[in-house]
């Protein structure tokens, strides 16, 4: 992906207040990030463990859903496969992440949820630059196809969050 600046990241959030976007913790070391190995910039905030962010260029615009890890016990531990990269983990390394819909809809409690790698390293798993703890099911997909799958799934997820229809 194209390198992003902190200012671009802060203006990318589609589903939080401007105050939150200004305050939230952007990852350190953006200048040292290996952007060419990423389909999106994903990070967690060590000071707010329930918060998670994925920022990417979506349909020509830098777009970042703010998410939180679901604490609903009925929905945690059900899934162990990431919806973006299809990596299979132990259930503690996959979490239901919930993104409020933008605007009034989100303030009224409408959210879009998906199961994701808790480390948000999907781009690296797809490129075999990071190995999951568990042995993976046999797949015949090429690295390129796995990367395309991450990008297609990300496109779908962002569209589900931002679509007003
Ligand atoms: Zn993943």
PDB file of C-alpha atoms and ligand atoms in Angstrom:
ATOM      1  CA  UNK A   1       0.000   0.000   0.000  1.00  0.00           C
ATOM      2  CA  UNK A   2       1.001   3.628  -0.380  1.00  0.00           C
ATOM      3  CA  UNK A   3       2.749   5.018   2.730  1.00  0.00           C
ATOM      4  CA  UNK A   4       0.453   7.073   4.951  1.00  0.00           C
ATOM      5  CA  UNK A   5       1.205  10.035   7.153  1.00  0.00           C
ATOM      6  CA  UNK A   6      -0.208  10.542  10.624  1.00  0.00           C
ATOM      7  CA  UNK A   7      -2.417  13.356   9.266  1.00  0.00           C
ATOM      8  CA  UNK A   8      -3.819  11.068   6.560  1.00  0.00           C
ATOM      9  CA  UNK A   9      -4.514   8.393   9.128  1.00  0.00           C
ATOM     10  CA  UNK A  10      -6.258  10.799  11.503  1.00  0.00           C
ATOM     11  CA  UNK A  11      -8.544  12.106   8.773  1.00  0.00           C
ATOM     12  CA  UNK A  12      -9.350   8.607   7.502  1.00  0.00           C
ATOM     13  CA  UNK A  13     -11.672   7.477  10.277  1.00  0.00           C
ATOM     14  CA  UNK A  14     -15.232   7.164   9.100  1.00  0.00           C
ATOM     15  CA  UNK A  15     -17.038   6.110  12.228  1.00  0.00           C
ATOM     16  CA  UNK A  16     -15.800   8.093  15.196  1.00  0.00           C
ATOM     17  CA  UNK A  17     -15.979  11.713  16.325  1.00  0.00           C
ATOM     18  CA  UNK A  18     -13.369  14.235  15.255  1.00  0.00           C
ATOM     19  CA  UNK A  19     -12.247  14.466  18.875  1.00  0.00           C
ATOM     20  CA  UNK A  20     -11.655  10.727  19.045  1.00  0.00           C
ATOM     21  CA  UNK A  21      -9.812  10.770  15.726  1.00  0.00           C
ATOM     22  CA  UNK A  22      -7.549  13.493  17.064  1.00  0.00           C
ATOM     23  CA  UNK A  23      -6.858  11.692  20.355  1.00  0.00           C
ATOM     24  CA  UNK A  24      -6.498   8.078  19.348  1.00  0.00           C
ATOM     25  CA  UNK A  25      -3.066   6.551  19.339  1.00  0.00           C
ATOM     26  CA  UNK A  26      -1.509   6.238  15.882  1.00  0.00           C
ATOM     27  CA  UNK A  27       1.315   3.674  15.613  1.00  0.00           C
ATOM     28  CA  UNK A  28       4.840   4.854  16.143  1.00  0.00           C
ATOM     29  CA  UNK A  29       7.436   4.318  13.442  1.00  0.00           C
ATOM     30  CA  UNK A  30       5.302   5.073  10.383  1.00  0.00           C
ATOM     31  CA  UNK A  31       8.477   6.116   8.561  1.00  0.00           C
ATOM     32  CA  UNK A  32      10.001   2.673   9.189  1.00  0.00           C
ATOM     33  CA  UNK A  33       6.900   0.706   8.217  1.00  0.00           C
ATOM     34  CA  UNK A  34       7.359  -1.800   5.375  1.00  0.00           C
ATOM     35  CA  UNK A  35       4.349  -0.463   3.483  1.00  0.00           C
ATOM     36  CA  UNK A  36       4.966  -2.682   0.454  1.00  0.00           C
ATOM     37  CA  UNK A  37       4.169  -5.741   2.592  1.00  0.00           C
ATOM     38  CA  UNK A  38       0.819  -4.359   3.760  1.00  0.00           C
ATOM     39  CA  UNK A  39      -2.686  -4.310   2.349  1.00  0.00           C
ATOM     40  CA  UNK A  40      -3.813  -2.208   5.283  1.00  0.00           C
ATOM     41  CA  UNK A  41      -2.325  -0.611   8.349  1.00  0.00           C
ATOM     42  CA  UNK A  42      -3.800  -2.435  11.302  1.00  0.00           C
ATOM     43  CA  UNK A  43      -3.014  -1.798  14.936  1.00  0.00           C
ATOM     44  CA  UNK A  44      -4.189  -2.086  18.486  1.00  0.00           C
ATOM     45  CA  UNK A  45      -3.754   0.531  21.171  1.00  0.00           C
ATOM     46  CA  UNK A  46      -1.785  -0.830  24.148  1.00  0.00           C
ATOM     47  CA  UNK A  47      -3.439   1.840  26.315  1.00  0.00           C
ATOM     48  CA  UNK A  48      -6.942   0.809  25.207  1.00  0.00           C
ATOM     49  CA  UNK A  49      -6.870  -2.937  24.631  1.00  0.00           C
ATOM     50  CA  UNK A  50     -10.412  -3.069  23.263  1.00  0.00           C
ATOM     51  CA  UNK A  51      -9.622  -0.628  20.460  1.00  0.00           C
ATOM     52  CA  UNK A  52      -8.506  -1.742  17.000  1.00  0.00           C
ATOM     53  CA  UNK A  53      -7.979   0.135  13.756  1.00  0.00           C
ATOM     54  CA  UNK A  54      -7.554  -0.829  10.116  1.00  0.00           C
ATOM     55  CA  UNK A  55      -6.696   1.912   7.659  1.00  0.00           C
ATOM     56  CA  UNK A  56      -6.388   1.355   3.938  1.00  0.00           C
ATOM     57  CA  UNK A  57      -7.002   3.052   0.662  1.00  0.00           C
ATOM     58  CA  UNK A  58     -10.563   2.158  -0.142  1.00  0.00           C
ATOM     59  CA  UNK A  59     -11.958   3.157  -3.528  1.00  0.00           C
ATOM     60  CA  UNK A  60      -9.345   5.870  -3.893  1.00  0.00           C
ATOM     61  CA  UNK A  61      -9.734   7.348  -0.413  1.00  0.00           C
ATOM     62  CA  UNK A  62      -7.861   6.529   2.787  1.00  0.00           C
ATOM     63  CA  UNK A  63     -10.564   4.978   4.942  1.00  0.00           C
ATOM     64  CA  UNK A  64     -10.284   3.633   8.434  1.00  0.00           C
ATOM     65  CA  UNK A  65     -12.984   1.936  10.421  1.00  0.00           C
ATOM     66  CA  UNK A  66     -12.511   2.259  14.164  1.00  0.00           C
ATOM     67  CA  UNK A  67     -13.366  -1.044  15.814  1.00  0.00           C
ATOM     68  CA  UNK A  68     -13.587  -2.465  19.264  1.00  0.00           C
ATOM     69  CA  UNK A  69     -13.116  -6.022  20.388  1.00  0.00           C
ATOM     70  CA  UNK A  70     -16.417  -7.495  21.402  1.00  0.00           C
ATOM     71  CA  UNK A  71     -16.715  -8.460  25.026  1.00  0.00           C
ATOM     72  CA  UNK A  72     -19.922 -10.352  24.400  1.00  0.00           C
ATOM     73  CA  UNK A  73     -19.095 -13.784  25.715  1.00  0.00           C
ATOM     74  CA  UNK A  74     -21.700 -15.435  23.569  1.00  0.00           C
ATOM     75  CA  UNK A  75     -19.857 -14.279  20.456  1.00  0.00           C
ATOM     76  CA  UNK A  76     -16.267 -14.758  21.525  1.00  0.00           C
ATOM     77  CA  UNK A  77     -14.510 -18.038  21.126  1.00  0.00           C
ATOM     78  CA  UNK A  78     -16.901 -19.216  18.429  1.00  0.00           C
ATOM     79  CA  UNK A  79     -14.650 -18.683  15.471  1.00  0.00           C
ATOM     80  CA  UNK A  80     -10.989 -19.312  14.957  1.00  0.00           C
ATOM     81  CA  UNK A  81     -10.584 -18.244  11.348  1.00  0.00           C
ATOM     82  CA  UNK A  82      -9.877 -14.658  10.310  1.00  0.00           C
ATOM     83  CA  UNK A  83     -12.437 -13.283   7.871  1.00  0.00           C
ATOM     84  CA  UNK A  84      -9.794 -11.252   6.044  1.00  0.00           C
ATOM     85  CA  UNK A  85      -6.865 -13.615   5.584  1.00  0.00           C
ATOM     86  CA  UNK A  86      -8.475 -17.007   6.407  1.00  0.00           C
ATOM     87  CA  UNK A  87      -5.656 -17.801   8.819  1.00  0.00           C
ATOM     88  CA  UNK A  88      -6.699 -20.360  11.412  1.00  0.00           C
ATOM     89  CA  UNK A  89      -5.650 -19.534  14.952  1.00  0.00           C
ATOM     90  CA  UNK A  90      -6.364 -20.666  18.446  1.00  0.00           C
ATOM     91  CA  UNK A  91      -9.561 -18.895  19.523  1.00  0.00           C
ATOM     92  CA  UNK A  92      -7.621 -16.395  21.622  1.00  0.00           C
ATOM     93  CA  UNK A  93      -5.822 -15.090  18.522  1.00  0.00           C
ATOM     94  CA  UNK A  94      -9.047 -14.338  16.650  1.00  0.00           C
ATOM     95  CA  UNK A  95     -11.589 -11.894  18.008  1.00  0.00           C
ATOM     96  CA  UNK A  96     -14.939 -10.510  17.006  1.00  0.00           C
ATOM     97  CA  UNK A  97     -14.271  -6.886  16.130  1.00  0.00           C
ATOM     98  CA  UNK A  98     -17.190  -4.542  15.903  1.00  0.00           C
ATOM     99  CA  UNK A  99     -17.280  -1.308  13.926  1.00  0.00           C
ATOM    100  CA  UNK A 100     -20.017   1.252  14.615  1.00  0.00           C
ATOM    101  CA  UNK A 101     -21.805   2.452  11.472  1.00  0.00           C
ATOM    102  CA  UNK A 102     -20.950   6.075  10.604  1.00  0.00           C
ATOM    103  CA  UNK A 103     -23.071   8.917  11.931  1.00  0.00           C
ATOM    104  CA  UNK A 104     -26.413   8.640  13.681  1.00  0.00           C
ATOM    105  CA  UNK A 105     -26.781   4.977  12.811  1.00  0.00           C
ATOM    106  CA  UNK A 106     -23.655   4.116  14.780  1.00  0.00           C
ATOM    107  CA  UNK A 107     -24.641   6.373  17.660  1.00  0.00           C
ATOM    108  CA  UNK A 108     -27.872   4.406  17.811  1.00  0.00           C
ATOM    109  CA  UNK A 109     -25.865   1.259  18.313  1.00  0.00           C
ATOM    110  CA  UNK A 110     -25.759  -0.165  14.786  1.00  0.00           C
ATOM    111  CA  UNK A 111     -22.526  -2.012  14.177  1.00  0.00           C
ATOM    112  CA  UNK A 112     -20.856  -4.337  11.720  1.00  0.00           C
ATOM    113  CA  UNK A 113     -18.845  -7.178  13.187  1.00  0.00           C
ATOM    114  CA  UNK A 114     -16.276  -9.548  11.798  1.00  0.00           C
ATOM    115  CA  UNK A 115     -13.760 -12.040  13.141  1.00  0.00           C
ATOM    116  CA  UNK A 116     -10.181 -10.890  12.638  1.00  0.00           C
ATOM    117  CA  UNK A 117      -6.654 -11.813  13.675  1.00  0.00           C
ATOM    118  CA  UNK A 118      -6.152 -10.046  16.999  1.00  0.00           C
ATOM    119  CA  UNK A 119      -2.689  -8.885  15.870  1.00  0.00           C
ATOM    120  CA  UNK A 120      -4.180  -7.552  12.596  1.00  0.00           C
ATOM    121  CA  UNK A 121      -1.167  -8.966  10.752  1.00  0.00           C
ATOM    122  CA  UNK A 122      -3.305 -10.437   7.950  1.00  0.00           C
ATOM    123  CA  UNK A 123      -1.097  -8.913   5.243  1.00  0.00           C
ATOM    124  CA  UNK A 124       1.939 -10.690   6.695  1.00  0.00           C
ATOM    125  CA  UNK A 125       0.167 -14.031   7.058  1.00  0.00           C
ATOM    126  CA  UNK A 126      -0.971 -13.825   3.431  1.00  0.00           C
ATOM    127  CA  UNK A 127       2.637 -13.243   2.326  1.00  0.00           C
ATOM    128  CA  UNK A 128       4.033 -15.914   4.690  1.00  0.00           C
ATOM    129  CA  UNK A 129       6.094 -13.199   6.384  1.00  0.00           C
ATOM    130  CA  UNK A 130       4.582 -14.174   9.712  1.00  0.00           C
ATOM    131  CA  UNK A 131       3.729 -17.721  10.729  1.00  0.00           C
ATOM    132  CA  UNK A 132       0.651 -18.462  12.803  1.00  0.00           C
ATOM    133  CA  UNK A 133       1.044 -20.724  15.828  1.00  0.00           C
ATOM    134  CA  UNK A 134      -1.208 -23.380  14.424  1.00  0.00           C
ATOM    135  CA  UNK A 135      -0.679 -25.666  11.460  1.00  0.00           C
ATOM    136  CA  UNK A 136      -2.848 -24.342   8.634  1.00  0.00           C
ATOM    137  CA  UNK A 137      -5.266 -26.300   6.469  1.00  0.00           C
ATOM    138  CA  UNK A 138      -3.691 -27.182   3.125  1.00  0.00           C
ATOM    139  CA  UNK A 139      -4.345 -24.486   0.544  1.00  0.00           C
ATOM    140  CA  UNK A 140      -3.340 -24.463  -3.079  1.00  0.00           C
ATOM    141  CA  UNK A 141      -3.648 -20.686  -3.495  1.00  0.00           C
ATOM    142  CA  UNK A 142      -0.596 -18.752  -4.634  1.00  0.00           C
ATOM    143  CA  UNK A 143       0.705 -15.886  -2.523  1.00  0.00           C
ATOM    144  CA  UNK A 144      -0.756 -13.450  -5.066  1.00  0.00           C
ATOM    145  CA  UNK A 145      -4.159 -15.075  -4.750  1.00  0.00           C
ATOM    146  CA  UNK A 146      -3.973 -14.958  -0.961  1.00  0.00           C
ATOM    147  CA  UNK A 147      -3.110 -11.253  -1.093  1.00  0.00           C
ATOM    148  CA  UNK A 148      -6.008 -10.638  -3.471  1.00  0.00           C
ATOM    149  CA  UNK A 149      -8.279 -12.475  -1.082  1.00  0.00           C
ATOM    150  CA  UNK A 150      -7.264 -10.194   1.799  1.00  0.00           C
ATOM    151  CA  UNK A 151      -7.887  -7.138  -0.360  1.00  0.00           C
ATOM    152  CA  UNK A 152     -11.261  -8.404  -1.569  1.00  0.00           C
ATOM    153  CA  UNK A 153     -12.397  -9.287   1.950  1.00  0.00           C
ATOM    154  CA  UNK A 154     -11.208  -5.925   3.252  1.00  0.00           C
ATOM    155  CA  UNK A 155     -13.082  -4.136   0.484  1.00  0.00           C
ATOM    156  CA  UNK A 156     -16.240  -5.998   1.463  1.00  0.00           C
ATOM    157  CA  UNK A 157     -15.822  -5.267   5.160  1.00  0.00           C
ATOM    158  CA  UNK A 158     -15.234  -1.533   4.664  1.00  0.00           C
ATOM    159  CA  UNK A 159     -18.213  -1.368   2.322  1.00  0.00           C
ATOM    160  CA  UNK A 160     -20.404  -3.063   4.917  1.00  0.00           C
ATOM    161  CA  UNK A 161     -19.317  -0.446   7.483  1.00  0.00           C
ATOM    162  CA  UNK A 162     -19.682   2.690   5.384  1.00  0.00           C
ATOM    163  CA  UNK A 163     -22.572   1.827   3.060  1.00  0.00           C
ATOM    164  CA  UNK A 164     -25.639   3.818   3.927  1.00  0.00           C
ATOM    165  CA  UNK A 165     -27.896   1.479   1.969  1.00  0.00           C
TER     166      UNK A 165
HETATM  167 ZN1  LIG B   1      -6.225 -12.131   9.501  1.00  0.00          ZN
END
